[in-house]
GROMACS .gro file of C-alpha atoms in nm:
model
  404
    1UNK     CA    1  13.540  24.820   7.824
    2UNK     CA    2  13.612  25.057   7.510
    3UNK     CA    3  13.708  25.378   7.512
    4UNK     CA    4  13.737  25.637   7.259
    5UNK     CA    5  14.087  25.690   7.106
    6UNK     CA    6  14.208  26.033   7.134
    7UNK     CA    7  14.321  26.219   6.837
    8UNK     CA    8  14.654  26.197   6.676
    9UNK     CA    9  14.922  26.499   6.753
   10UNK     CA   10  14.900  26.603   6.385
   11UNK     CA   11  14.528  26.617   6.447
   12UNK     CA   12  14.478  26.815   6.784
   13UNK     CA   13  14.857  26.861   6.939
   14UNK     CA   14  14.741  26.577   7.190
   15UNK     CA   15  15.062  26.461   7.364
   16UNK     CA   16  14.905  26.117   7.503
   17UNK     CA   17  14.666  25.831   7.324
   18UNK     CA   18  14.396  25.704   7.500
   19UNK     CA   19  14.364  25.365   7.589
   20UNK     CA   20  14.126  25.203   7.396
   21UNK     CA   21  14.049  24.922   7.620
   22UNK     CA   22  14.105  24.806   7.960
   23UNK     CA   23  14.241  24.472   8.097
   24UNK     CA   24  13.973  24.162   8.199
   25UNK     CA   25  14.164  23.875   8.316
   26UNK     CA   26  14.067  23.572   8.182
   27UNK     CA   27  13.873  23.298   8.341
   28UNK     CA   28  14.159  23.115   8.512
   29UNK     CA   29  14.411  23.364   8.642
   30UNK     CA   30  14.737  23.296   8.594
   31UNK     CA   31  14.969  23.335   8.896
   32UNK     CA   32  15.221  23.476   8.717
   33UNK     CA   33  15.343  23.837   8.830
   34UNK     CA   34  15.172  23.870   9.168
   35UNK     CA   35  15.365  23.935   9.478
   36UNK     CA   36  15.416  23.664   9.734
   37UNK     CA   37  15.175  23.903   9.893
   38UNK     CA   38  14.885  23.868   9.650
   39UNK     CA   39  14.987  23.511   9.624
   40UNK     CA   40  14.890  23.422   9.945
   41UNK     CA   41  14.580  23.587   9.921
   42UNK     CA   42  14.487  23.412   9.617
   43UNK     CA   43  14.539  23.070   9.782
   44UNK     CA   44  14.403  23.173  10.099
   45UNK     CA   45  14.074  23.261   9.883
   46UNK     CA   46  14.049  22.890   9.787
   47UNK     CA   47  14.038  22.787  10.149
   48UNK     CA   48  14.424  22.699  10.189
   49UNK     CA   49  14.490  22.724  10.557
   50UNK     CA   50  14.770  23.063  10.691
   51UNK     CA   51  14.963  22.854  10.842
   52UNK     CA   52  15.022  22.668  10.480
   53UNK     CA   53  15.016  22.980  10.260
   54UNK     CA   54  15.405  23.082  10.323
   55UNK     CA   55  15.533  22.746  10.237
   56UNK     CA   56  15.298  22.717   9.952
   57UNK     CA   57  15.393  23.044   9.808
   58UNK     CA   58  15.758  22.937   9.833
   59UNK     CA   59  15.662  22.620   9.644
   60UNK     CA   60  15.475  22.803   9.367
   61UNK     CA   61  15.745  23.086   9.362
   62UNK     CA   62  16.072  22.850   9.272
   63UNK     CA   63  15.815  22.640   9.060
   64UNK     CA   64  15.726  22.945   8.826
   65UNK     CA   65  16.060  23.166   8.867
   66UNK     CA   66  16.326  22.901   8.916
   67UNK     CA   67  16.212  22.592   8.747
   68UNK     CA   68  15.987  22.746   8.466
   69UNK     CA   69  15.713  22.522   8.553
   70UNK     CA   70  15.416  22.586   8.261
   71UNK     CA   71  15.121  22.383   8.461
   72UNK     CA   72  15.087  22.274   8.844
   73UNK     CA   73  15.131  21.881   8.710
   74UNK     CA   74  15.521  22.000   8.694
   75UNK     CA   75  15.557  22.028   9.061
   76UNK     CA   76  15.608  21.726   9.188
   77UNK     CA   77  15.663  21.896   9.578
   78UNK     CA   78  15.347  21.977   9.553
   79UNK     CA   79  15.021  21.717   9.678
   80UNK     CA   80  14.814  21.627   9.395
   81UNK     CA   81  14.504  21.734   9.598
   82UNK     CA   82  14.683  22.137   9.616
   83UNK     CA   83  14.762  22.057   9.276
   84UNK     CA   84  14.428  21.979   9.176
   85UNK     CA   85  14.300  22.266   9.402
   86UNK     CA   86  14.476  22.517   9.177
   87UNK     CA   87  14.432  22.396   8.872
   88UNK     CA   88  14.036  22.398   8.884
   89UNK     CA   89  14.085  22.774   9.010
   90UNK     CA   90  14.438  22.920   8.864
   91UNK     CA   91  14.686  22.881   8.572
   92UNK     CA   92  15.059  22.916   8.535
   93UNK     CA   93  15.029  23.094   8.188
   94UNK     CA   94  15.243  23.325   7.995
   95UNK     CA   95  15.183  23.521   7.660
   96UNK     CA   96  15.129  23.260   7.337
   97UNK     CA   97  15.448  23.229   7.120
   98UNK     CA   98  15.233  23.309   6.767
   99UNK     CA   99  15.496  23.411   6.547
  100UNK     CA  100  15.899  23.371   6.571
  101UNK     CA  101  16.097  23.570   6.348
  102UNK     CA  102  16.486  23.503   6.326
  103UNK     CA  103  16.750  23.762   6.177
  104UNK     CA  104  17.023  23.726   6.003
  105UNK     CA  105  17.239  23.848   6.298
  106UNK     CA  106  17.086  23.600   6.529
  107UNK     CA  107  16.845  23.829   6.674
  108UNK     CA  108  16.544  23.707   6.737
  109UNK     CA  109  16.144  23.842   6.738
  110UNK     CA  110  15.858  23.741   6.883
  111UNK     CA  111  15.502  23.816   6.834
  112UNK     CA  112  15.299  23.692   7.152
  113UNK     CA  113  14.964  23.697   7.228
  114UNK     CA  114  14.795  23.783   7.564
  115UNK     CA  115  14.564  23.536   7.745
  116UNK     CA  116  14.275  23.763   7.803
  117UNK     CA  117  13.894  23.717   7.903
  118UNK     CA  118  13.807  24.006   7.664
  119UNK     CA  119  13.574  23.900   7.355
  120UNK     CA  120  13.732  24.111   7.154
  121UNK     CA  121  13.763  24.070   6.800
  122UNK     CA  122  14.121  24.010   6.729
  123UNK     CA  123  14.346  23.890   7.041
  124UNK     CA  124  14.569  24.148   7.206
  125UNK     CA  125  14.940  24.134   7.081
  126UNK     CA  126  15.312  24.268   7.158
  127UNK     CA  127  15.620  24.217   7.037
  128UNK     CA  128  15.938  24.119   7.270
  129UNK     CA  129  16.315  24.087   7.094
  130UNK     CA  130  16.636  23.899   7.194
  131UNK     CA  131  16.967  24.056   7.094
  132UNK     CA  132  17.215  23.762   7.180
  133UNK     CA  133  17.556  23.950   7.218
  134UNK     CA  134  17.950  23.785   7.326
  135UNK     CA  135  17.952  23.938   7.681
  136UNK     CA  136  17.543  23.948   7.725
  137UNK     CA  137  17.221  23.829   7.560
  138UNK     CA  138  16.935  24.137   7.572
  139UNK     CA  139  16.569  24.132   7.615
  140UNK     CA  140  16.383  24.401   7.487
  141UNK     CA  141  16.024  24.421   7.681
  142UNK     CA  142  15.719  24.574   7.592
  143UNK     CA  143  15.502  24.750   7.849
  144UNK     CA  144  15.174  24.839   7.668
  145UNK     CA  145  14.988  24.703   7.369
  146UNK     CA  146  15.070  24.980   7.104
  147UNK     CA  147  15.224  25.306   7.237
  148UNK     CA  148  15.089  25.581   7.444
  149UNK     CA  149  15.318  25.873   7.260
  150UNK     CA  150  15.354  26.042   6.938
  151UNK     CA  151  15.722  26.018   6.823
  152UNK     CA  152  15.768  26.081   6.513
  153UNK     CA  153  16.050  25.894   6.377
  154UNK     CA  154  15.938  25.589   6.574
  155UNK     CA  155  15.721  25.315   6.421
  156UNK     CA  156  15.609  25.199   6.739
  157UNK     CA  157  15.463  25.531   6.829
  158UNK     CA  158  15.236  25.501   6.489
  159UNK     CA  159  15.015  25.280   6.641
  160UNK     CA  160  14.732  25.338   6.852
  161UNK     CA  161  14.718  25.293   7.250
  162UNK     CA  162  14.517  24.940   7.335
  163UNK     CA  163  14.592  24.939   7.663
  164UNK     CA  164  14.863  24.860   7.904
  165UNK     CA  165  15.025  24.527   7.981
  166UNK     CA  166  14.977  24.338   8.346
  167UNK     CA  167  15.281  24.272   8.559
  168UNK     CA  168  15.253  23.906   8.438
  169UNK     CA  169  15.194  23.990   8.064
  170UNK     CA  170  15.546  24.203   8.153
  171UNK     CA  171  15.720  23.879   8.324
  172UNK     CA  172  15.554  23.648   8.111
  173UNK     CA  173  15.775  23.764   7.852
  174UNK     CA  174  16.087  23.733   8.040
  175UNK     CA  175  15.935  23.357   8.091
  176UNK     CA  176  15.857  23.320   7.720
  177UNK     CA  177  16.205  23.385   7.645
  178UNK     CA  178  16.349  23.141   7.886
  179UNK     CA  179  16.144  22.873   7.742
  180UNK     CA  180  16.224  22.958   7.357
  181UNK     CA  181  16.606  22.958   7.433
  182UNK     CA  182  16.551  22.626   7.710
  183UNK     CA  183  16.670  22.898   7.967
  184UNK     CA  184  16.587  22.753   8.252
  185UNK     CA  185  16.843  22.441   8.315
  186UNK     CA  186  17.220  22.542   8.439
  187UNK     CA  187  17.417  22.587   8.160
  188UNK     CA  188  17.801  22.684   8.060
  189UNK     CA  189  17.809  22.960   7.813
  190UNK     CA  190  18.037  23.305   7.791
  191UNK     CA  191  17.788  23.465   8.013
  192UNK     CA  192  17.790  23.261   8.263
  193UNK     CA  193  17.462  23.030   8.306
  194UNK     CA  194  17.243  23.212   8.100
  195UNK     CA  195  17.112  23.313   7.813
  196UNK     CA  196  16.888  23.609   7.887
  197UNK     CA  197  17.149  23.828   8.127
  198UNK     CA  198  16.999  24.160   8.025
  199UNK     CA  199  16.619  24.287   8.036
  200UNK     CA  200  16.561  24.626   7.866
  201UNK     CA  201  16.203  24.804   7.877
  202UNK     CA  202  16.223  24.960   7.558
  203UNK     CA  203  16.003  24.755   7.344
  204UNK     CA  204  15.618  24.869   7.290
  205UNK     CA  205  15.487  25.147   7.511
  206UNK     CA  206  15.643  25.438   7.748
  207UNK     CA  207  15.686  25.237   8.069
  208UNK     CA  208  15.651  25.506   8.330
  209UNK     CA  209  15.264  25.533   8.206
  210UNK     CA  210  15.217  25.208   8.326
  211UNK     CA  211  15.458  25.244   8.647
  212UNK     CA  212  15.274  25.053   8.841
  213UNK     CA  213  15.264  24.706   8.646
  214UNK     CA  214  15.606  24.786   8.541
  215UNK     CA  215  15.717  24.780   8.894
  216UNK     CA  216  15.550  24.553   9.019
  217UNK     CA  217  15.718  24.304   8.724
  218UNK     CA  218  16.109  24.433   8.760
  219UNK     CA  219  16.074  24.379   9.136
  220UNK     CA  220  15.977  24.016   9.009
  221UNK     CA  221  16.246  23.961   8.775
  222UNK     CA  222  16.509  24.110   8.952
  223UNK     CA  223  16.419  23.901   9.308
  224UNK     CA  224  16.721  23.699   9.394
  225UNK     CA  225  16.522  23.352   9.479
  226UNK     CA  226  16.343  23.395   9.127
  227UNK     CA  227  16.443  23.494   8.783
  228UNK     CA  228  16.729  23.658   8.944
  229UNK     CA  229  16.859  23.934   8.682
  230UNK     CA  230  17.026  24.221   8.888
  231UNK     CA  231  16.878  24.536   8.905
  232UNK     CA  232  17.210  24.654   8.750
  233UNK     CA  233  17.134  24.493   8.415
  234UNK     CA  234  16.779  24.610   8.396
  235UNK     CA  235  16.747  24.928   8.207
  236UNK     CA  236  16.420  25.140   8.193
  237UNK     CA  237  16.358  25.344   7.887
  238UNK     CA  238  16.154  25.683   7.935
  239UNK     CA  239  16.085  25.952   7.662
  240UNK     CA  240  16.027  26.195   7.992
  241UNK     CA  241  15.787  26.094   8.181
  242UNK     CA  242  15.879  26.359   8.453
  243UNK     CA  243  15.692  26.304   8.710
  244UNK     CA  244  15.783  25.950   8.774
  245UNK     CA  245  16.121  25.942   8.689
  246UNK     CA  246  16.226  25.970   9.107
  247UNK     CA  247  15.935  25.662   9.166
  248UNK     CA  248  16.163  25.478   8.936
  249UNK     CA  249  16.483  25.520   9.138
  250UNK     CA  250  16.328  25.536   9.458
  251UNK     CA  251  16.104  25.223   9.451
  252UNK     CA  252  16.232  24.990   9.144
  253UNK     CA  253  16.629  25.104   9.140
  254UNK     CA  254  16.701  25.006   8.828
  255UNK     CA  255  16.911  25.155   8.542
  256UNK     CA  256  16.757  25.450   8.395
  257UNK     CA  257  16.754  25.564   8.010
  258UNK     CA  258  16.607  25.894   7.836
  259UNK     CA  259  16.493  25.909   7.481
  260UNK     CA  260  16.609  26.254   7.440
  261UNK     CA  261  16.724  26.290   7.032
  262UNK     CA  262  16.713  26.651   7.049
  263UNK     CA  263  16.853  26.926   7.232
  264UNK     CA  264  16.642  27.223   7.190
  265UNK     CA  265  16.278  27.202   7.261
  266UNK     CA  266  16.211  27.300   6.937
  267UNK     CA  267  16.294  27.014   6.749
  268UNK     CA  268  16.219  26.776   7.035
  269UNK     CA  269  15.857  26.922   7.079
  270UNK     CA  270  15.833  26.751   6.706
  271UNK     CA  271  16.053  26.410   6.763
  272UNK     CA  272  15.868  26.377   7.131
  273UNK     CA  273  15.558  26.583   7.141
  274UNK     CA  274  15.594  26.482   7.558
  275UNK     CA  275  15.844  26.775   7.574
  276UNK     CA  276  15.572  27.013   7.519
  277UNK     CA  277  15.485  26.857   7.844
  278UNK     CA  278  15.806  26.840   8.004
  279UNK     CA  279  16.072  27.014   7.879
  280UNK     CA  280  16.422  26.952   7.865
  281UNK     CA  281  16.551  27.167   8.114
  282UNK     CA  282  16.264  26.948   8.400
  283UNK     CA  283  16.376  26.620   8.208
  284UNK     CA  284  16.747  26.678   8.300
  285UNK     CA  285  16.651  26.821   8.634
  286UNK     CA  286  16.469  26.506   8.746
  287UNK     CA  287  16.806  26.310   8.614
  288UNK     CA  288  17.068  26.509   8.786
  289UNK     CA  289  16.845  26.420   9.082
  290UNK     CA  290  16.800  26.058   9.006
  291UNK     CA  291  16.887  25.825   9.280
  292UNK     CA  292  17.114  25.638   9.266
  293UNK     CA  293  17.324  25.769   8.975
  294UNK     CA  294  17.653  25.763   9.041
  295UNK     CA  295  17.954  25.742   8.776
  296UNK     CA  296  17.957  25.363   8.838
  297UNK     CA  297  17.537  25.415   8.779
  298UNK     CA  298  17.530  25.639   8.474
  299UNK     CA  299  17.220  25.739   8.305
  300UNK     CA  300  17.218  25.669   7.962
  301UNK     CA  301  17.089  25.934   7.686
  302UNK     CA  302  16.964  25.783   7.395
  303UNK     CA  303  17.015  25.978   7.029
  304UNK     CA  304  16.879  25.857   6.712
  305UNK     CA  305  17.078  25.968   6.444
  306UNK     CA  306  16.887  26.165   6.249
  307UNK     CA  307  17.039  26.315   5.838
  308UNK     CA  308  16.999  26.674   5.863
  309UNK     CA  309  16.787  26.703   6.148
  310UNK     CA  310  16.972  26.679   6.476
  311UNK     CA  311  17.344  26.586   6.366
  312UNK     CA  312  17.545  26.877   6.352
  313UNK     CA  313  17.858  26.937   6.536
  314UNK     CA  314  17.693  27.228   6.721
  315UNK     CA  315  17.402  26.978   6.802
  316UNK     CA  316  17.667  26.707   6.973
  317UNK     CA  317  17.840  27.078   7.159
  318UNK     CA  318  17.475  27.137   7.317
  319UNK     CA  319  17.424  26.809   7.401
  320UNK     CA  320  17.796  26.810   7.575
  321UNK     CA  321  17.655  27.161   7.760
  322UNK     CA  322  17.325  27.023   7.849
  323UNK     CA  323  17.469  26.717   8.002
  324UNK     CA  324  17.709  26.883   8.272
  325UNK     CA  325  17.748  26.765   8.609
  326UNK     CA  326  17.495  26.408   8.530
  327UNK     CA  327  17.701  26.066   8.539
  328UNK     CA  328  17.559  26.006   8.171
  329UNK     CA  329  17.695  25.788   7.871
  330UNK     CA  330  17.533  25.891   7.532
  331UNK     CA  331  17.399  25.580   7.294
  332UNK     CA  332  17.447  25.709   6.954
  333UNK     CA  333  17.109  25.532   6.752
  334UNK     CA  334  17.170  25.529   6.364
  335UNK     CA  335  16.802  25.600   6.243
  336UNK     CA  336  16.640  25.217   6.175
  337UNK     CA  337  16.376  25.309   5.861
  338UNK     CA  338  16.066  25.169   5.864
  339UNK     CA  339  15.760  25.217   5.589
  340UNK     CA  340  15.639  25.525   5.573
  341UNK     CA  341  15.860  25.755   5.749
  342UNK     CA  342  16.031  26.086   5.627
  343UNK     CA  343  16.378  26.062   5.777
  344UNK     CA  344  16.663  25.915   5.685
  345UNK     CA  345  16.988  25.789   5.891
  346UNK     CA  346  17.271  25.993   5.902
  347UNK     CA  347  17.614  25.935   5.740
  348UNK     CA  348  17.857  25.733   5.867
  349UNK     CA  349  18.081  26.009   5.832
  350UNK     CA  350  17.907  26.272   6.037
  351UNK     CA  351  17.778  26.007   6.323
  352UNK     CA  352  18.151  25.961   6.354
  353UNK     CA  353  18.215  26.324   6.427
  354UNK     CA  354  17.968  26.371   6.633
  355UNK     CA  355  18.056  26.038   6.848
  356UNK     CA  356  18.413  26.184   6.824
  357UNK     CA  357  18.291  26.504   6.955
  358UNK     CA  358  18.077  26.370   7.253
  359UNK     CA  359  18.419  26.139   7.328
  360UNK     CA  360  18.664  26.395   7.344
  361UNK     CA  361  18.432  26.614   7.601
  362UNK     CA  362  18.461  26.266   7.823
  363UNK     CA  363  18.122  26.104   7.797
  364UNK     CA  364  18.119  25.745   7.646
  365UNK     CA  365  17.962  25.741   7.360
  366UNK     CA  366  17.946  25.442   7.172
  367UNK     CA  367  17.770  25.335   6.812
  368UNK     CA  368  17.475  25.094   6.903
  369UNK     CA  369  17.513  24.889   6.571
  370UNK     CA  370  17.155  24.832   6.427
  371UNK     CA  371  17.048  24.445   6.518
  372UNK     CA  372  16.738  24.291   6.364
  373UNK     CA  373  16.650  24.532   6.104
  374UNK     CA  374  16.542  24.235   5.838
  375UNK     CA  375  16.250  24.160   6.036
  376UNK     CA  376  16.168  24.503   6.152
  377UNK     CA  377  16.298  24.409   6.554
  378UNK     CA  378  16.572  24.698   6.506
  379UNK     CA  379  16.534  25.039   6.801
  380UNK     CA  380  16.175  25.223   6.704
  381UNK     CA  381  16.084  24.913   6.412
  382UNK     CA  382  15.867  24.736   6.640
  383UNK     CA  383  15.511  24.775   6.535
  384UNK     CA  384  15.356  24.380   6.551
  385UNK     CA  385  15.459  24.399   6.189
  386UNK     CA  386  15.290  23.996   6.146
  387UNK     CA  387  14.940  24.222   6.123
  388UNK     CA  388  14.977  24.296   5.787
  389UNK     CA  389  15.018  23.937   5.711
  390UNK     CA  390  14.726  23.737   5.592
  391UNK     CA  391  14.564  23.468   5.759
  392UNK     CA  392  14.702  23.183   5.583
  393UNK     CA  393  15.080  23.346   5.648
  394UNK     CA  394  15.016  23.408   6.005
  395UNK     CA  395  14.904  23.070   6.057
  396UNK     CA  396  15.239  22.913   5.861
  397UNK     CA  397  15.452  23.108   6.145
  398UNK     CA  398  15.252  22.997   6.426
  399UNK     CA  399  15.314  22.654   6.292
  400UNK     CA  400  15.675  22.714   6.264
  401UNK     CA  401  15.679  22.875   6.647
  402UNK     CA  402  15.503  22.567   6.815
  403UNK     CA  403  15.782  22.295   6.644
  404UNK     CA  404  16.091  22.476   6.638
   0.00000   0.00000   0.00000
């Protein structure tokens, strides 16, 4: 189903895209990212007996979240006739590893593609990005194909809206990860037994447009007999999406994060056309009202650094004013530049004094040092940059992802 794209801000002031498609599963479902809910009800449309379903959803759940299984022939608890039985009707699928791109810093990018049962002309495709720290490895999720917003120092938000991701397209990347890095299988490192300790959703899209999917996914990956990543070290990113900002706290509980960059509506009506929308005296309303938030659960305010738009000293004093009386640290983004756009980062100097500043008044705020910026994976590069490639170079990397 296509719909017609809606202008761009510059065009009409339109604060949202419109989707240009909408999902259509393929063929073969895959079970990934349903509830043990919908589970059952998927095997109890095959004819599997209630009394069987719980037991069978257990199987199927420590198959796909514990063990990583990628097809039913893995699990071996399971009779070959059940096996059989899902395979002619279901699949264990996650997104297609089509292009891996490695930085220099270890950080690495992947380009997936989405099983889909829509003819469309070229596959859908997101981009998800592993930031392997000492104390923590990060995955950065994407939550809709393109973006829905208009920000316009973000390269992400150049693109048009396709439409938004499925709790298992959101998963699936979680899962795609796990099997690039061989994350499954106990293992001794400085973070413990895994790899992936960290999910951000701050890849492509504004997640609390698609709050429903997104959800439905975190309550997946954060489930203690599954995946298992605590809700603690999941952090949603919003640009303001007012309204469900409570939702989040109320029925996901995980870590929350604004993309505020400005501090008077002004300039932030141009850097996030959604504050025309929601302004930022409702945005930090909703946060001082969070649940949850606590100084051992800060919010985090994110702040792209921005040369001789939003880094003056008397910027960081607002932003100190603005912030009273909300358990908040302040991530301090030096501007990632991407083709095309008309800003530039700040100076080291001045993002120092203005870090200083924002110290001093007793908020944390820390430097986030660019990662990934050779292969365009760095905060507001990601744009499924392995488009512009032609046909002969896209197939080289896809050839490179399957035998590494």
């Amino acid at each position: 189903m296509t719909m017609t794209e809606a202008p761009s801000i510059q065009e009409s002031g339109v604060l949202e895209k419109t989707a240009l498609e909408t999902y259509v599963p393929p063929a073969k479902p895959s079970l990934v990212g349903l509830s043990r809910e919908e589970l059952a009800q998927r095997l109890g449309e095959i004819g599997v007996a209630e009394k069987q379903r719980k037991m069978r959803v257990q199987q199927l759940w420590h198959w796909m979240y514990v063990r990583g299984a990628q097809s039913f022939a893995d699990m071996t608890n399971v009779s070959k006739d059940m096996r059989a039985e899902l395979e002619q009707h279901f699949t264990v699928d996650r997104p297609e590893v089509v292009a891996e791109q490695i930085s220099n810093d270890g950080t690495r990018k992947w380009l997936l593609r989405l099983p889909s049962g829509h003819a469309s002309e070229r596959p859908h495709e997101v981009e998800c990005v592993y930031i392997p720290e000492t104390d923590r490895g990060t995955l950065c999720v994407s939550s809709q194909v393109g973006c829905t917003l208009n920000c316009s120092f973000c390269h992400t938000g150049t693109q048009r809206l396709v439409r938004n991701l499925t709790a298992g397209e959101i998963v699936g990347q979680v899962m795609v990860a796990r099997d690039r890095l061989n994350d499954w299988i106990d293992r001794e490192t400085p973070n413990g037994n895994r790899l992936v300790t960290n999910v951000v959703m701050m890849g492509m899209g504004e997640p609390l447009y698609n709050f429903d999917a997104v959800r439905d996914a975190l309550l997946i990956v954060s489930d203690n007999e599954g995946i298992g990543i605590s809700r603690r070290r999941i952090t949603l990113s919003t640009s303001g999406v007012v309204p469900n900002i409570a939702r989040t706290g109320d029925e996901i509980g995980v870590m929350l994060a604004i993309s505020l960059h400005a501090v008077r509506d002004e300039l932030r009506n141009e850097l996030v056309p959604l504050n025309k929308k929601y302004p930022i005296k409702e945005l930090l309303d909703a946060c001082r009202a969070y649940p949850g938030s606590s100084n051992s659960r800060r919010i985090t305010f994110e702040y792209v650094m921005l040369k001789g738009v939003n880094d003056s000293l008397d910027d960081a004093k607002l932003l100190v004013k603005l912030l009273k009386g909300i358990p908040a640290k302040i991530n301090l983004i030096p501007f990632n530049p991407w083709p095309g756009t008309r800003y530039e980062c700040s100076d080291w100097e001045q993002i120092e004094k203005f870090s200083e500043y924002v110290f001093n008044a007793g908020y944390s705020s820390p430097v986030r040092t660019p990662r990934g910026r050779d292969i365009l994976a760095a905060c507001g590069q990601l744009k499924s940059e392995t488009e512009k490639l032609s046909a002969r170079e896209r197939q080289a990397l896809r050839a490179m992802a399957m035998t590494d």
